[in-house]
mmCIF file of C-alpha atoms in Angstrom:
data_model
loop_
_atom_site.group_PDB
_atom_site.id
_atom_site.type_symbol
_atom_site.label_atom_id
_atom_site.label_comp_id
_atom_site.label_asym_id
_atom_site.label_seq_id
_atom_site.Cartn_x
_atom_site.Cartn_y
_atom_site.Cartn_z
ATOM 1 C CA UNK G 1 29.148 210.984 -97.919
ATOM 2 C CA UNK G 2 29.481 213.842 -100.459
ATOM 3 C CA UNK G 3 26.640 214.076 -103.228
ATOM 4 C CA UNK G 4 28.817 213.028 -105.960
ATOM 5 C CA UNK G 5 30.150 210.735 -103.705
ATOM 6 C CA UNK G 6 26.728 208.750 -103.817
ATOM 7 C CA UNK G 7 25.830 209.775 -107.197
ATOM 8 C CA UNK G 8 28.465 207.531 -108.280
ATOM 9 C CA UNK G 9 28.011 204.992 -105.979
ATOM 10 C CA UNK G 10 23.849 204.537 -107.255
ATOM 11 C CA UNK G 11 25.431 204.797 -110.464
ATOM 12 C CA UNK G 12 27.926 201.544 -109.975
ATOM 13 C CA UNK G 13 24.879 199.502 -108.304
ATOM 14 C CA UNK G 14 23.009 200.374 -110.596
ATOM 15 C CA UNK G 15 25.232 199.318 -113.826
ATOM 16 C CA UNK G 16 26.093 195.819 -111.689
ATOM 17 C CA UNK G 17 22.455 195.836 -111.355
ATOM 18 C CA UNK G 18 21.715 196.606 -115.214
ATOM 19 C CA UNK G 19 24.532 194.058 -115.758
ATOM 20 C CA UNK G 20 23.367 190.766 -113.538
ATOM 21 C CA UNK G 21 20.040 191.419 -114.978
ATOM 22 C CA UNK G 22 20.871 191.395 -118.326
ATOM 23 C CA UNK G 23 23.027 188.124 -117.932
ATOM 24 C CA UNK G 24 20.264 186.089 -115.838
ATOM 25 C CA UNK G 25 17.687 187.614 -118.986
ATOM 26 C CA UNK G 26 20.315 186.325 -121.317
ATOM 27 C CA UNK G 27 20.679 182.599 -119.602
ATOM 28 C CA UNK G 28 16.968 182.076 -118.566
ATOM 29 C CA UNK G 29 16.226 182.511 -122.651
ATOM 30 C CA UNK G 30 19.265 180.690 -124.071
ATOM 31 C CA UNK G 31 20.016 177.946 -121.266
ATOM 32 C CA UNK G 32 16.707 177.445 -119.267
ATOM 33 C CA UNK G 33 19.062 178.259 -115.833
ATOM 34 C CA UNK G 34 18.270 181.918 -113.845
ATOM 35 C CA UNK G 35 18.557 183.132 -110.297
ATOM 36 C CA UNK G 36 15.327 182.455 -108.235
ATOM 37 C CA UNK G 37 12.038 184.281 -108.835
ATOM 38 C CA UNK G 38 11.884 185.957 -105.198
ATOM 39 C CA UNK G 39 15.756 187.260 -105.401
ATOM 40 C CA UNK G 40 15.549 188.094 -109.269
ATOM 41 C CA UNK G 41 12.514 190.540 -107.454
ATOM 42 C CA UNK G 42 13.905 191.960 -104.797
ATOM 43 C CA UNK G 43 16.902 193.044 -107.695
ATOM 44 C CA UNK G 44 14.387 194.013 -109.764
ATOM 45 C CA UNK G 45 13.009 196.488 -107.162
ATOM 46 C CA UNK G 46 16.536 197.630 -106.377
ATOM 47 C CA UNK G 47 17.211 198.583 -110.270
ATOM 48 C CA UNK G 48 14.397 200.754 -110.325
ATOM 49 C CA UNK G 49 14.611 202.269 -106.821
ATOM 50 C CA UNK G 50 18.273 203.217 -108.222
ATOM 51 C CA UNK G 51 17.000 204.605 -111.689
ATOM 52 C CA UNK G 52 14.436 207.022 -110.038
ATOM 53 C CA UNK G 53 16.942 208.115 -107.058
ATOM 54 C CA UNK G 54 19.451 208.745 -110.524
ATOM 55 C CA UNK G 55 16.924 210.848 -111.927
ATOM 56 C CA UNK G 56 16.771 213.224 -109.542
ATOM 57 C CA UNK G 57 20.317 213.046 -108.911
ATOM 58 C CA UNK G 58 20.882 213.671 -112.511
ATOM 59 C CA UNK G 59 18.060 216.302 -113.525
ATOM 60 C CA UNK G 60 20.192 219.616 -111.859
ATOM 61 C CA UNK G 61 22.234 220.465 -113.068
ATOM 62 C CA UNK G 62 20.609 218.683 -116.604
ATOM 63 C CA UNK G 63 22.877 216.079 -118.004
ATOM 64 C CA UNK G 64 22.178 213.578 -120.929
ATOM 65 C CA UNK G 65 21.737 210.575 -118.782
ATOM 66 C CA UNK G 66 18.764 212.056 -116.658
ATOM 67 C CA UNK G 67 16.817 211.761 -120.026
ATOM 68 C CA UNK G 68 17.173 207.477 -119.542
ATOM 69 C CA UNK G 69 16.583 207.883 -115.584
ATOM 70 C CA UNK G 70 13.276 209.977 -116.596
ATOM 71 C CA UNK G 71 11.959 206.585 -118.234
ATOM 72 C CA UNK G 72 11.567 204.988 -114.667
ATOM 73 C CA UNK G 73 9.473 207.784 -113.586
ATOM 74 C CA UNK G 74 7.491 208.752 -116.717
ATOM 75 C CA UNK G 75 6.681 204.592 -117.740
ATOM 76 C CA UNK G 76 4.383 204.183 -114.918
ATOM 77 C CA UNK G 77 2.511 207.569 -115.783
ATOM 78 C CA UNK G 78 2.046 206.638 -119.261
ATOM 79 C CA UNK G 79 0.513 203.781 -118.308
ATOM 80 C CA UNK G 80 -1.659 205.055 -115.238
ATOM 81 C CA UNK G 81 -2.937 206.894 -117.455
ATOM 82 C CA UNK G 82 -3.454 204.348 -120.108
ATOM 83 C CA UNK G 83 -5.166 202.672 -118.026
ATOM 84 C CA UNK G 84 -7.664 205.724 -116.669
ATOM 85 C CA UNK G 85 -8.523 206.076 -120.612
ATOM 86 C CA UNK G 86 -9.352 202.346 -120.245
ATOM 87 C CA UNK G 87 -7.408 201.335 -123.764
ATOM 88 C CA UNK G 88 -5.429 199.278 -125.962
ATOM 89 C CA UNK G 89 -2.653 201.652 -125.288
ATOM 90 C CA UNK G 90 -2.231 201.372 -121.132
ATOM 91 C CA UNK G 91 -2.723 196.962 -121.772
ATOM 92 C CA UNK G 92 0.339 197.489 -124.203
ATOM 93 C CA UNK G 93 2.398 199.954 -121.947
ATOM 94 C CA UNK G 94 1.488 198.015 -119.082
ATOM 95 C CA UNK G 95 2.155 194.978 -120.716
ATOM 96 C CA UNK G 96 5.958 195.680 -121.707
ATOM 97 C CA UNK G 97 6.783 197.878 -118.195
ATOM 98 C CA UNK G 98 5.327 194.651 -115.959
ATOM 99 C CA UNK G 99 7.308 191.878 -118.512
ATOM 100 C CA UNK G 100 10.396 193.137 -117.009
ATOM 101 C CA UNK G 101 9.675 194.069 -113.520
ATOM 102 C CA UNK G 102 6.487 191.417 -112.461
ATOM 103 C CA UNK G 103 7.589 188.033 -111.151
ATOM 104 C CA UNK G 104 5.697 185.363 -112.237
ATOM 105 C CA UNK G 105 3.256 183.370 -109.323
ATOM 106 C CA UNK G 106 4.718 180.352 -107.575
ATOM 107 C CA UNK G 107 1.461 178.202 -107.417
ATOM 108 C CA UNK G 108 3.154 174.969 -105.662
ATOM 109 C CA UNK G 109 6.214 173.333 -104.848
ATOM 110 C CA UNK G 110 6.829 169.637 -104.759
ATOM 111 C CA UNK G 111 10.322 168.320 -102.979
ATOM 112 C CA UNK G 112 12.629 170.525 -105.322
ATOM 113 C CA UNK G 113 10.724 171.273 -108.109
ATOM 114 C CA UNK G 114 8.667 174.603 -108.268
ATOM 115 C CA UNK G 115 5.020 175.233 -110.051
ATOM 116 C CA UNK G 116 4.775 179.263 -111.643
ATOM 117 C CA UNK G 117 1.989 180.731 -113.398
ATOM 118 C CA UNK G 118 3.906 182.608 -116.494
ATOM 119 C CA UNK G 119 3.073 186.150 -116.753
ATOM 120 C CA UNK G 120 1.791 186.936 -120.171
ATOM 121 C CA UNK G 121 1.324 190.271 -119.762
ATOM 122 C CA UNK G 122 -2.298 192.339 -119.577
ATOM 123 C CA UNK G 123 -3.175 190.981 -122.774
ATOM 124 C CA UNK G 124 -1.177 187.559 -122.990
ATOM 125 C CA UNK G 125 -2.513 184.217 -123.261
ATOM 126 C CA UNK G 126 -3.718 182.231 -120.304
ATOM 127 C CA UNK G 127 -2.896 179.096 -118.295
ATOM 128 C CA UNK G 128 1.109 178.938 -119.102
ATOM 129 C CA UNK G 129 2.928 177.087 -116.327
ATOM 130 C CA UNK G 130 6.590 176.727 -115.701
ATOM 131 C CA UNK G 131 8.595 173.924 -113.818
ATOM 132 C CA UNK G 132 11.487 174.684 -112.167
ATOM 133 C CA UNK G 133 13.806 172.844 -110.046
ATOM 134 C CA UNK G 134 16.266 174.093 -107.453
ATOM 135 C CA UNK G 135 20.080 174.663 -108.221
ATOM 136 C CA UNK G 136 22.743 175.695 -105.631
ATOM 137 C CA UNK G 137 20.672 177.520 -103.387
ATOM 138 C CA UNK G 138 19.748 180.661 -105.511
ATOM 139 C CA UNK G 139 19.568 179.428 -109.151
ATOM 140 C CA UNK G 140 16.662 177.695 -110.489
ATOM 141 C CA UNK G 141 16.828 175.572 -113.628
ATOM 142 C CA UNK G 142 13.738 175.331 -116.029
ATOM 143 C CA UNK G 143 12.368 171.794 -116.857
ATOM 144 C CA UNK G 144 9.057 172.017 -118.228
ATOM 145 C CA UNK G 145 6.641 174.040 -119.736
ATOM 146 C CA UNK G 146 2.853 173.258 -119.801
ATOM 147 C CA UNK G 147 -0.049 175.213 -121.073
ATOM 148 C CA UNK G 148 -3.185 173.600 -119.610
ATOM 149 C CA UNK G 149 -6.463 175.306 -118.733
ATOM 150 C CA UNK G 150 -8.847 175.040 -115.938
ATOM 151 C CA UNK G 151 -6.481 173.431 -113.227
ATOM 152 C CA UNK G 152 -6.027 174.136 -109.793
ATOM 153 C CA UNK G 153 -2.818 172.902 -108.732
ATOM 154 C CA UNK G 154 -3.937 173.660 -105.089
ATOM 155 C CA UNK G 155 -6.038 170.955 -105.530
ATOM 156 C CA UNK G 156 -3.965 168.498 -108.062
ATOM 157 C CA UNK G 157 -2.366 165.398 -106.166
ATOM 158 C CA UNK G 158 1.622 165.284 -107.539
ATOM 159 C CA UNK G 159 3.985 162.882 -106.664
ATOM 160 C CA UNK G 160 7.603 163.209 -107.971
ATOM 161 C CA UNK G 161 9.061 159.831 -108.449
ATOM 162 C CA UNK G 162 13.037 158.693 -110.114
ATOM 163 C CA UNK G 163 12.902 162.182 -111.372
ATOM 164 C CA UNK G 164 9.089 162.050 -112.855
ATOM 165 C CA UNK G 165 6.886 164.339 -111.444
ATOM 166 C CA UNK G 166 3.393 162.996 -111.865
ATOM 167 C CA UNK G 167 0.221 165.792 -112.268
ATOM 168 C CA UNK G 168 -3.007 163.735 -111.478
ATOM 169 C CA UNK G 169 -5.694 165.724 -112.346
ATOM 170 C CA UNK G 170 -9.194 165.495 -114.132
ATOM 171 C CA UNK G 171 -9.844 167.238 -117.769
ATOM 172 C CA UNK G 172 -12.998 168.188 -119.136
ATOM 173 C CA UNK G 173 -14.120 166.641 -122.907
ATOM 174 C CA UNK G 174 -17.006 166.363 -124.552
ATOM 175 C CA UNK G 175 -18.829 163.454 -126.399
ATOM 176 C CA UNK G 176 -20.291 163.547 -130.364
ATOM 177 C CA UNK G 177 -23.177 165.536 -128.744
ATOM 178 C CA UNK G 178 -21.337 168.123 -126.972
ATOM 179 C CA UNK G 179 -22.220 166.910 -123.541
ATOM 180 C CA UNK G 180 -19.101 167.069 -121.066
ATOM 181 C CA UNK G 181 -17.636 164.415 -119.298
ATOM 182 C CA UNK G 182 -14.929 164.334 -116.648
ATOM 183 C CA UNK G 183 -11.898 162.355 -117.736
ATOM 184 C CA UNK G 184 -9.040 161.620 -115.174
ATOM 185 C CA UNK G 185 -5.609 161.743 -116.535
ATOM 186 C CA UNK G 186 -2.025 161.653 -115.204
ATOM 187 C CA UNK G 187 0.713 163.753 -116.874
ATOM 188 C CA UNK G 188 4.108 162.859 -116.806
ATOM 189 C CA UNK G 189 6.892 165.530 -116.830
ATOM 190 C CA UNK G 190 10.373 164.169 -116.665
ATOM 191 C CA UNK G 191 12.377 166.866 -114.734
ATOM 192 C CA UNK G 192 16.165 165.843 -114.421
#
């Protein structure tokens, strides 16, 4: 295969790639429906193996387009060395460069329905959880959203029941003189 034979070839995947992503970005936000987290990865991946490979491709002789390609080799500079300088500035780089690329952490699945730790970037709040339930083999539909702290879902008993899954687990509260106490509670997520 000639060299501008597979310069155009990374260039098509590439676009498709650019494309699908941008649809399944578009869905997941607008519909709650997206292809599954370990596929929408492994695309990911392929995207920006494809932008570097373009880069070089693209740098001699110089054209226009090597100047977007250089982003997927210069982001994870910036922020390598934002984060040797130990700032503000590699958390925010790092935050926006892993938002598109990081998947977020499958904690536990139940029957259908799938348990992920949101990512909220380097500085992004903590304990958001997402509930998704299979669709057609590679698409995943959203049907919750919980932010709780402090539980282990390794360790939470759930039961999914008539299309209710139930989280038994035990929160912590305090009394009128600040002393905790252990309260066990069920929550009920309906996920049809």
């Amino acid at each position: 295969m000639s060299y501008k034979a597979q310069k155009k070839a990374l260039l098509k995947i590439h676009l498709a790639l650019l494309i699908l992503l941008g649809t399944n970005f578009f869905c997941r936000m607008n519909f709650s429906i997206s292809i599954h987290q370990k596929i929408l990865f492994g695309l990911k991946l392929i995207f920006y193996i494809t932008g570097l490979l373009l880069f070089f491709k693209t740098i001699k002789p110089f054209q226009k387009i090597s100047i977007y390609f250089s982003l997927y080799l210069v982001s994870p500079i910036l922020i390598f060395i934002g984060w040797l300088f130990d700032g503000i500035f590699g958390a925010i780089l790092g935050s926006i460069f892993l938002f598109f690329f990081a998947p977020n952490e499958s904690l536990q699945k139940v029957e259908n329905i799938t348990i992920y730790r949101k990512f909220g970037g380097l500085l992004g709040s903590c304990c958001d959880y997402e509930f998704t339930k299979n669709k057609m083999l590679i698409f995943e539909r959203k049907v919750a959203e919980l932010n709780l702290e402090k539980v282990n879902f390794d360790k939470t008993p759930m039961m999914l029941k008539n299309d209710t899954l139930y989280l038994n687990f035990v929160l912590k509260e305090y009394d009128e003189n600040g002393n905790i106490f252990a309260k066990d509670s069920i929550v009920k997520l309906y996920v049809k």
